[in-house]
PDB file of C-alpha atoms in Angstrom:
ATOM      1  CA  UNK A   1     154.798 113.053  88.015  1.00  0.00           C
ATOM      2  CA  UNK A   2     151.301 112.953  86.607  1.00  0.00           C
ATOM      3  CA  UNK A   3     148.499 112.526  89.124  1.00  0.00           C
ATOM      4  CA  UNK A   4     145.435 110.739  87.806  1.00  0.00           C
ATOM      5  CA  UNK A   5     142.186 112.503  88.609  1.00  0.00           C
ATOM      6  CA  UNK A   6     139.494 110.314  90.133  1.00  0.00           C
ATOM      7  CA  UNK A   7     136.023 111.136  88.938  1.00  0.00           C
ATOM      8  CA  UNK A   8     133.589 111.900  91.761  1.00  0.00           C
ATOM      9  CA  UNK A   9     131.114 109.206  92.627  1.00  0.00           C
ATOM     10  CA  UNK A  10     127.604 109.733  91.305  1.00  0.00           C
ATOM     11  CA  UNK A  11     124.586 109.423  93.560  1.00  0.00           C
ATOM     12  CA  UNK A  12     121.330 108.137  92.123  1.00  0.00           C
ATOM     13  CA  UNK A  13     118.488 109.422  94.230  1.00  0.00           C
ATOM     14  CA  UNK A  14     115.686 106.938  94.999  1.00  0.00           C
ATOM     15  CA  UNK A  15     112.548 107.520  92.967  1.00  0.00           C
ATOM     16  CA  UNK A  16     109.403 105.990  91.534  1.00  0.00           C
ATOM     17  CA  UNK A  17     111.353 103.240  89.758  1.00  0.00           C
ATOM     18  CA  UNK A  18     112.313 101.776  93.135  1.00  0.00           C
ATOM     19  CA  UNK A  19     108.649 100.960  93.800  1.00  0.00           C
ATOM     20  CA  UNK A  20     108.482  98.499  90.906  1.00  0.00           C
ATOM     21  CA  UNK A  21     109.689  94.920  91.191  1.00  0.00           C
ATOM     22  CA  UNK A  22     110.194  92.166  88.622  1.00  0.00           C
ATOM     23  CA  UNK A  23     107.653  89.378  88.423  1.00  0.00           C
ATOM     24  CA  UNK A  24     108.246  85.775  89.366  1.00  0.00           C
ATOM     25  CA  UNK A  25     107.765  82.565  87.383  1.00  0.00           C
ATOM     26  CA  UNK A  26     107.595  84.651  84.219  1.00  0.00           C
ATOM     27  CA  UNK A  27     104.476  86.506  85.399  1.00  0.00           C
ATOM     28  CA  UNK A  28     104.838  90.289  85.629  1.00  0.00           C
ATOM     29  CA  UNK A  29     102.060  90.884  88.152  1.00  0.00           C
ATOM     30  CA  UNK A  30     103.336  88.157  90.525  1.00  0.00           C
ATOM     31  CA  UNK A  31     105.821  90.599  92.016  1.00  0.00           C
ATOM     32  CA  UNK A  32     106.868  91.496  95.544  1.00  0.00           C
ATOM     33  CA  UNK A  33     103.693  93.466  96.297  1.00  0.00           C
ATOM     34  CA  UNK A  34     101.526  90.556  95.163  1.00  0.00           C
ATOM     35  CA  UNK A  35     103.313  88.083  97.426  1.00  0.00           C
ATOM     36  CA  UNK A  36     103.117  90.510 100.326  1.00  0.00           C
ATOM     37  CA  UNK A  37      99.338  90.736  99.928  1.00  0.00           C
ATOM     38  CA  UNK A  38      99.099  86.945 100.077  1.00  0.00           C
ATOM     39  CA  UNK A  39     101.473  86.709 103.045  1.00  0.00           C
ATOM     40  CA  UNK A  40      99.506  89.415 104.856  1.00  0.00           C
ATOM     41  CA  UNK A  41      96.250  87.508 104.324  1.00  0.00           C
ATOM     42  CA  UNK A  42      97.840  84.335 105.710  1.00  0.00           C
ATOM     43  CA  UNK A  43      99.292  86.214 108.675  1.00  0.00           C
ATOM     44  CA  UNK A  44      95.944  87.820 109.490  1.00  0.00           C
ATOM     45  CA  UNK A  45      94.138  84.463 109.325  1.00  0.00           C
ATOM     46  CA  UNK A  46      96.828  82.884 111.505  1.00  0.00           C
ATOM     47  CA  UNK A  47      96.537  85.778 113.972  1.00  0.00           C
ATOM     48  CA  UNK A  48      92.767  85.396 114.175  1.00  0.00           C
ATOM     49  CA  UNK A  49      93.095  81.651 114.724  1.00  0.00           C
ATOM     50  CA  UNK A  50      95.707  82.189 117.430  1.00  0.00           C
ATOM     51  CA  UNK A  51      93.626  84.874 119.141  1.00  0.00           C
ATOM     52  CA  UNK A  52      90.377  82.861 119.117  1.00  0.00           C
ATOM     53  CA  UNK A  53      91.814  79.484 120.098  1.00  0.00           C
ATOM     54  CA  UNK A  54      90.861  78.058 123.485  1.00  0.00           C
ATOM     55  CA  UNK A  55      89.221  81.192 124.874  1.00  0.00           C
ATOM     56  CA  UNK A  56      88.091  81.363 128.501  1.00  0.00           C
ATOM     57  CA  UNK A  57      85.131  83.176 130.014  1.00  0.00           C
ATOM     58  CA  UNK A  58      87.583  84.926 132.310  1.00  0.00           C
ATOM     59  CA  UNK A  59      90.897  85.692 130.552  1.00  0.00           C
ATOM     60  CA  UNK A  60      93.757  83.833 132.196  1.00  0.00           C
ATOM     61  CA  UNK A  61      96.643  84.507 129.827  1.00  0.00           C
ATOM     62  CA  UNK A  62      98.297  87.395 128.030  1.00  0.00           C
ATOM     63  CA  UNK A  63      97.193  86.053 124.650  1.00  0.00           C
ATOM     64  CA  UNK A  64      93.482  86.380 125.400  1.00  0.00           C
ATOM     65  CA  UNK A  65      93.949  89.718 127.152  1.00  0.00           C
ATOM     66  CA  UNK A  66      95.755  91.055 124.088  1.00  0.00           C
ATOM     67  CA  UNK A  67      93.147  89.544 121.746  1.00  0.00           C
ATOM     68  CA  UNK A  68      90.225  91.073 123.623  1.00  0.00           C
ATOM     69  CA  UNK A  69      91.916  94.464 123.911  1.00  0.00           C
ATOM     70  CA  UNK A  70      92.728  94.504 120.191  1.00  0.00           C
ATOM     71  CA  UNK A  71      89.231  93.377 119.200  1.00  0.00           C
ATOM     72  CA  UNK A  72      87.484  95.758 121.594  1.00  0.00           C
ATOM     73  CA  UNK A  73      89.521  98.657 120.258  1.00  0.00           C
ATOM     74  CA  UNK A  74      87.948  98.213 116.819  1.00  0.00           C
ATOM     75  CA  UNK A  75      84.567  97.132 118.164  1.00  0.00           C
ATOM     76  CA  UNK A  76      84.047  99.932 120.681  1.00  0.00           C
ATOM     77  CA  UNK A  77      86.161 102.826 119.408  1.00  0.00           C
ATOM     78  CA  UNK A  78      85.444 102.479 115.705  1.00  0.00           C
ATOM     79  CA  UNK A  79      82.354 100.377 114.962  1.00  0.00           C
ATOM     80  CA  UNK A  80      80.076 101.227 117.894  1.00  0.00           C
ATOM     81  CA  UNK A  81      81.080 104.886 118.152  1.00  0.00           C
ATOM     82  CA  UNK A  82      80.645 105.501 114.421  1.00  0.00           C
ATOM     83  CA  UNK A  83      77.824 103.263 113.214  1.00  0.00           C
ATOM     84  CA  UNK A  84      75.573 103.138 116.278  1.00  0.00           C
ATOM     85  CA  UNK A  85      73.135 100.429 117.351  1.00  0.00           C
ATOM     86  CA  UNK A  86      73.560  98.343 114.172  1.00  0.00           C
ATOM     87  CA  UNK A  87      77.335  98.224 114.539  1.00  0.00           C
ATOM     88  CA  UNK A  88      77.725  94.548 115.494  1.00  0.00           C
ATOM     89  CA  UNK A  89      77.115  93.094 112.015  1.00  0.00           C
ATOM     90  CA  UNK A  90      79.940  95.220 110.592  1.00  0.00           C
ATOM     91  CA  UNK A  91      82.557  94.535 113.251  1.00  0.00           C
ATOM     92  CA  UNK A  92      84.028  91.450 111.488  1.00  0.00           C
ATOM     93  CA  UNK A  93      84.721  93.398 108.303  1.00  0.00           C
ATOM     94  CA  UNK A  94      86.102  96.445 110.109  1.00  0.00           C
ATOM     95  CA  UNK A  95      88.301  94.302 112.358  1.00  0.00           C
ATOM     96  CA  UNK A  96      89.664  92.314 109.410  1.00  0.00           C
ATOM     97  CA  UNK A  97      90.152  95.508 107.398  1.00  0.00           C
ATOM     98  CA  UNK A  98      92.065  97.273 110.170  1.00  0.00           C
ATOM     99  CA  UNK A  99      94.315  94.282 110.809  1.00  0.00           C
ATOM    100  CA  UNK A 100      94.995  93.678 107.117  1.00  0.00           C
ATOM    101  CA  UNK A 101      95.868  97.324 106.536  1.00  0.00           C
ATOM    102  CA  UNK A 102      98.130  97.430 109.573  1.00  0.00           C
ATOM    103  CA  UNK A 103     100.107  94.334 108.583  1.00  0.00           C
ATOM    104  CA  UNK A 104     100.656  95.600 105.029  1.00  0.00           C
ATOM    105  CA  UNK A 105     101.613  99.082 106.217  1.00  0.00           C
ATOM    106  CA  UNK A 106     104.094  97.712 108.744  1.00  0.00           C
ATOM    107  CA  UNK A 107     105.759  95.546 106.109  1.00  0.00           C
ATOM    108  CA  UNK A 108     107.688  98.702 105.272  1.00  0.00           C
ATOM    109  CA  UNK A 109     109.531  98.497 108.599  1.00  0.00           C
ATOM    110  CA  UNK A 110     110.227  94.759 108.691  1.00  0.00           C
ATOM    111  CA  UNK A 111     113.683  93.747 107.459  1.00  0.00           C
ATOM    112  CA  UNK A 112     112.449  90.791 105.414  1.00  0.00           C
ATOM    113  CA  UNK A 113     110.080  92.995 103.394  1.00  0.00           C
ATOM    114  CA  UNK A 114     111.154  96.640 103.776  1.00  0.00           C
ATOM    115  CA  UNK A 115     108.311  97.774 101.544  1.00  0.00           C
ATOM    116  CA  UNK A 116     104.770  98.938 102.465  1.00  0.00           C
ATOM    117  CA  UNK A 117     102.384  97.090 100.165  1.00  0.00           C
ATOM    118  CA  UNK A 118      99.991 100.011  99.866  1.00  0.00           C
ATOM    119  CA  UNK A 119     102.642 102.305  98.435  1.00  0.00           C
ATOM    120  CA  UNK A 120     101.516 100.725  95.140  1.00  0.00           C
ATOM    121  CA  UNK A 121      98.346 102.501  94.048  1.00  0.00           C
ATOM    122  CA  UNK A 122      96.717  99.476  92.378  1.00  0.00           C
ATOM    123  CA  UNK A 123      96.466  97.570  95.641  1.00  0.00           C
ATOM    124  CA  UNK A 124      95.068 100.626  97.408  1.00  0.00           C
ATOM    125  CA  UNK A 125      92.373 100.999  94.767  1.00  0.00           C
ATOM    126  CA  UNK A 126      91.552  97.332  95.292  1.00  0.00           C
ATOM    127  CA  UNK A 127      90.981  97.641  99.033  1.00  0.00           C
ATOM    128  CA  UNK A 128      89.051 100.906  98.544  1.00  0.00           C
ATOM    129  CA  UNK A 129      86.841  99.183  95.961  1.00  0.00           C
ATOM    130  CA  UNK A 130      85.991  96.464  98.497  1.00  0.00           C
ATOM    131  CA  UNK A 131      84.914  99.146 100.974  1.00  0.00           C
ATOM    132  CA  UNK A 132      82.890 100.819  98.200  1.00  0.00           C
ATOM    133  CA  UNK A 133      80.952  97.598  97.617  1.00  0.00           C
ATOM    134  CA  UNK A 134      80.491  97.080 101.362  1.00  0.00           C
ATOM    135  CA  UNK A 135      78.871 100.442 102.075  1.00  0.00           C
ATOM    136  CA  UNK A 136      76.675 100.236  98.978  1.00  0.00           C
ATOM    137  CA  UNK A 137      75.510  96.748  99.990  1.00  0.00           C
ATOM    138  CA  UNK A 138      74.919  98.072 103.504  1.00  0.00           C
ATOM    139  CA  UNK A 139      72.726 100.847 102.108  1.00  0.00           C
ATOM    140  CA  UNK A 140      70.708  98.536  99.862  1.00  0.00           C
ATOM    141  CA  UNK A 141      70.265  96.043 102.695  1.00  0.00           C
ATOM    142  CA  UNK A 142      69.060  98.777 105.030  1.00  0.00           C
ATOM    143  CA  UNK A 143      66.958 100.940 102.711  1.00  0.00           C
ATOM    144  CA  UNK A 144      66.337  98.780  99.689  1.00  0.00           C
ATOM    145  CA  UNK A 145      66.501 100.296  96.209  1.00  0.00           C
ATOM    146  CA  UNK A 146      65.566 103.670  97.743  1.00  0.00           C
ATOM    147  CA  UNK A 147      69.164 103.868  98.954  1.00  0.00           C
ATOM    148  CA  UNK A 148      70.314 105.108  95.551  1.00  0.00           C
ATOM    149  CA  UNK A 149      67.629 107.816  95.483  1.00  0.00           C
ATOM    150  CA  UNK A 150      68.406 108.904  99.036  1.00  0.00           C
ATOM    151  CA  UNK A 151      72.133 108.970  98.264  1.00  0.00           C
ATOM    152  CA  UNK A 152      71.804 111.459  95.412  1.00  0.00           C
ATOM    153  CA  UNK A 153      68.761 113.390  96.628  1.00  0.00           C
ATOM    154  CA  UNK A 154      68.695 114.042 100.390  1.00  0.00           C
ATOM    155  CA  UNK A 155      65.236 114.594 101.911  1.00  0.00           C
ATOM    156  CA  UNK A 156      64.026 118.175 102.046  1.00  0.00           C
ATOM    157  CA  UNK A 157      65.890 119.485  99.004  1.00  0.00           C
ATOM    158  CA  UNK A 158      63.578 121.746  96.941  1.00  0.00           C
ATOM    159  CA  UNK A 159      62.929 120.592  93.382  1.00  0.00           C
ATOM    160  CA  UNK A 160      64.627 123.588  91.776  1.00  0.00           C
ATOM    161  CA  UNK A 161      67.965 122.503  93.315  1.00  0.00           C
ATOM    162  CA  UNK A 162      67.774 118.902  92.114  1.00  0.00           C
ATOM    163  CA  UNK A 163      69.851 119.686  89.009  1.00  0.00           C
ATOM    164  CA  UNK A 164      72.687 120.782  91.299  1.00  0.00           C
ATOM    165  CA  UNK A 165      72.376 118.345  94.196  1.00  0.00           C
ATOM    166  CA  UNK A 166      71.992 115.103  92.228  1.00  0.00           C
ATOM    167  CA  UNK A 167      75.339 115.262  90.351  1.00  0.00           C
ATOM    168  CA  UNK A 168      77.160 116.639  93.408  1.00  0.00           C
ATOM    169  CA  UNK A 169      75.836 113.935  95.724  1.00  0.00           C
ATOM    170  CA  UNK A 170      76.508 111.246  93.133  1.00  0.00           C
ATOM    171  CA  UNK A 171      80.116 112.359  92.798  1.00  0.00           C
ATOM    172  CA  UNK A 172      80.515 112.632  96.562  1.00  0.00           C
ATOM    173  CA  UNK A 173      79.008 109.258  97.503  1.00  0.00           C
ATOM    174  CA  UNK A 174      80.043 107.035  94.618  1.00  0.00           C
ATOM    175  CA  UNK A 175      83.185 108.568  93.081  1.00  0.00           C
ATOM    176  CA  UNK A 176      84.985 110.884  95.495  1.00  0.00           C
ATOM    177  CA  UNK A 177      84.729 108.669  98.566  1.00  0.00           C
ATOM    178  CA  UNK A 178      86.649 105.651  97.262  1.00  0.00           C
ATOM    179  CA  UNK A 179      89.148 107.852  95.395  1.00  0.00           C
ATOM    180  CA  UNK A 180      90.050 109.989  98.403  1.00  0.00           C
ATOM    181  CA  UNK A 181      90.075 106.922 100.628  1.00  0.00           C
ATOM    182  CA  UNK A 182      92.625 105.271  98.346  1.00  0.00           C
ATOM    183  CA  UNK A 183      94.760 108.320  97.593  1.00  0.00           C
ATOM    184  CA  UNK A 184      95.103 109.278 101.271  1.00  0.00           C
ATOM    185  CA  UNK A 185      96.508 105.877 102.179  1.00  0.00           C
ATOM    186  CA  UNK A 186      98.684 105.640  99.081  1.00  0.00           C
ATOM    187  CA  UNK A 187     100.191 109.124  99.443  1.00  0.00           C
ATOM    188  CA  UNK A 188     101.191 108.578 103.056  1.00  0.00           C
ATOM    189  CA  UNK A 189     102.712 105.144 102.454  1.00  0.00           C
ATOM    190  CA  UNK A 190     104.497 106.215  99.277  1.00  0.00           C
ATOM    191  CA  UNK A 191     105.926 109.424 100.725  1.00  0.00           C
ATOM    192  CA  UNK A 192     107.022 107.785 103.968  1.00  0.00           C
ATOM    193  CA  UNK A 193     108.848 104.965 102.224  1.00  0.00           C
ATOM    194  CA  UNK A 194     110.489 107.357  99.773  1.00  0.00           C
ATOM    195  CA  UNK A 195     111.808 109.507 102.623  1.00  0.00           C
ATOM    196  CA  UNK A 196     113.222 106.443 104.365  1.00  0.00           C
ATOM    197  CA  UNK A 197     114.965 105.340 101.162  1.00  0.00           C
ATOM    198  CA  UNK A 198     116.487 108.782 100.663  1.00  0.00           C
ATOM    199  CA  UNK A 199     117.953 108.857 104.167  1.00  0.00           C
ATOM    200  CA  UNK A 200     119.170 105.249 104.105  1.00  0.00           C
ATOM    201  CA  UNK A 201     120.544 105.184 100.551  1.00  0.00           C
ATOM    202  CA  UNK A 202     121.886 108.719 100.746  1.00  0.00           C
ATOM    203  CA  UNK A 203     123.379 108.072 104.178  1.00  0.00           C
ATOM    204  CA  UNK A 204     125.056 104.895 102.959  1.00  0.00           C
ATOM    205  CA  UNK A 205     126.478 106.759  99.978  1.00  0.00           C
ATOM    206  CA  UNK A 206     127.949 109.526 102.143  1.00  0.00           C
ATOM    207  CA  UNK A 207     129.148 107.104 104.814  1.00  0.00           C
ATOM    208  CA  UNK A 208     131.263 105.196 102.288  1.00  0.00           C
ATOM    209  CA  UNK A 209     132.382 108.223 100.284  1.00  0.00           C
ATOM    210  CA  UNK A 210     136.177 108.044  99.958  1.00  0.00           C
ATOM    211  CA  UNK A 211     138.533 110.616 101.471  1.00  0.00           C
ATOM    212  CA  UNK A 212     135.874 112.871 102.979  1.00  0.00           C
ATOM    213  CA  UNK A 213     135.410 112.888 106.740  1.00  0.00           C
ATOM    214  CA  UNK A 214     132.657 115.491 106.481  1.00  0.00           C
ATOM    215  CA  UNK A 215     130.613 113.360 104.093  1.00  0.00           C
ATOM    216  CA  UNK A 216     131.213 110.271 106.230  1.00  0.00           C
ATOM    217  CA  UNK A 217     129.964 112.043 109.376  1.00  0.00           C
ATOM    218  CA  UNK A 218     126.914 113.369 107.530  1.00  0.00           C
ATOM    219  CA  UNK A 219     126.200 109.854 106.282  1.00  0.00           C
ATOM    220  CA  UNK A 220     126.386 108.451 109.790  1.00  0.00           C
ATOM    221  CA  UNK A 221     123.983 111.103 111.067  1.00  0.00           C
ATOM    222  CA  UNK A 222     121.619 110.314 108.183  1.00  0.00           C
ATOM    223  CA  UNK A 223     121.640 106.591 108.977  1.00  0.00           C
ATOM    224  CA  UNK A 224     120.991 107.258 112.676  1.00  0.00           C
ATOM    225  CA  UNK A 225     118.186 109.688 111.839  1.00  0.00           C
ATOM    226  CA  UNK A 226     116.606 107.083 109.564  1.00  0.00           C
ATOM    227  CA  UNK A 227     115.832 104.950 112.632  1.00  0.00           C
ATOM    228  CA  UNK A 228     113.726 107.804 114.008  1.00  0.00           C
ATOM    229  CA  UNK A 229     111.878 107.924 110.686  1.00  0.00           C
ATOM    230  CA  UNK A 230     111.334 104.158 110.898  1.00  0.00           C
ATOM    231  CA  UNK A 231     109.682 104.671 114.284  1.00  0.00           C
ATOM    232  CA  UNK A 232     107.581 107.508 112.875  1.00  0.00           C
ATOM    233  CA  UNK A 233     106.462 105.316 109.972  1.00  0.00           C
ATOM    234  CA  UNK A 234     105.296 102.654 112.402  1.00  0.00           C
ATOM    235  CA  UNK A 235     102.998 105.275 113.892  1.00  0.00           C
ATOM    236  CA  UNK A 236     101.941 106.534 110.451  1.00  0.00           C
ATOM    237  CA  UNK A 237     101.106 102.987 109.370  1.00  0.00           C
ATOM    238  CA  UNK A 238      98.945 102.539 112.463  1.00  0.00           C
ATOM    239  CA  UNK A 239      97.306 105.935 112.032  1.00  0.00           C
ATOM    240  CA  UNK A 240      96.476 105.387 108.362  1.00  0.00           C
ATOM    241  CA  UNK A 241      94.993 101.971 109.128  1.00  0.00           C
ATOM    242  CA  UNK A 242      92.826 103.622 111.785  1.00  0.00           C
ATOM    243  CA  UNK A 243      91.770 106.512 109.525  1.00  0.00           C
ATOM    244  CA  UNK A 244      90.885 104.189 106.636  1.00  0.00           C
ATOM    245  CA  UNK A 245      88.813 101.978 108.945  1.00  0.00           C
ATOM    246  CA  UNK A 246      87.059 104.911 110.653  1.00  0.00           C
ATOM    247  CA  UNK A 247      86.113 106.439 107.299  1.00  0.00           C
ATOM    248  CA  UNK A 248      84.825 103.058 106.146  1.00  0.00           C
ATOM    249  CA  UNK A 249      82.672 102.893 109.278  1.00  0.00           C
ATOM    250  CA  UNK A 250      81.399 106.412 108.608  1.00  0.00           C
ATOM    251  CA  UNK A 251      80.433 105.510 105.063  1.00  0.00           C
ATOM    252  CA  UNK A 252      78.607 102.432 106.306  1.00  0.00           C
ATOM    253  CA  UNK A 253      76.852 104.555 108.932  1.00  0.00           C
ATOM    254  CA  UNK A 254      75.668 107.039 106.311  1.00  0.00           C
ATOM    255  CA  UNK A 255      74.448 104.181 104.112  1.00  0.00           C
ATOM    256  CA  UNK A 256      72.355 102.505 106.810  1.00  0.00           C
ATOM    257  CA  UNK A 257      70.927 105.811 108.038  1.00  0.00           C
ATOM    258  CA  UNK A 258      67.428 106.375 106.723  1.00  0.00           C
ATOM    259  CA  UNK A 259      67.856 110.123 107.215  1.00  0.00           C
ATOM    260  CA  UNK A 260      70.794 110.192 104.760  1.00  0.00           C
TER     261      UNK A 260
END
């Protein structure tokens, strides 16, 4: 009797290719990430409308209590603590930024989406570029055209160090800030989602592997462990939204500071 040999199943590990999606309506850039950005914007606007509708002087319902707690968290713990006495004019942007980041980061843990929007670097550069414009506008509005001079040449620097300080400060304030702001968010979202895919896809592969109890048990453990990683990524998404918003507030604070 001749026994046919069954070739072992091949496992394709998740990678960068899994972060790219086909376009819709024949448009390449109208992909999943693009629609998530639009959905997030709609959700944030709907949330703001829901939170601000029919407010009372004294909160009487859970909705207003939640709304005020959420708003005050950004207002008091980020804007006021970081920017100082001129914080109030920047609260709307910081609050919208934090909420928008959080929704897009948490898309990676929602079953309908299962993909964090900011694990695509182009969208991260976009949101970092908006912050770049905001803190430059804040500096010009506060200091006038002298903002650019003060940004590259801090007061008190002796003239013989200008050749060193001017390019370093220019790189720090106008190039490095938005780049590091974007790359920090992107790296965390990309790595977290990749780890989740490895545990889920790899666990599913082992769980359904034929004629191997050991592989099946390992796959089950991997799937169970992936839920812990999902919970961790919820925290990471919140933390990265907070860090991005705090750094934005710090950049605004340095722009509006005359002593900068």
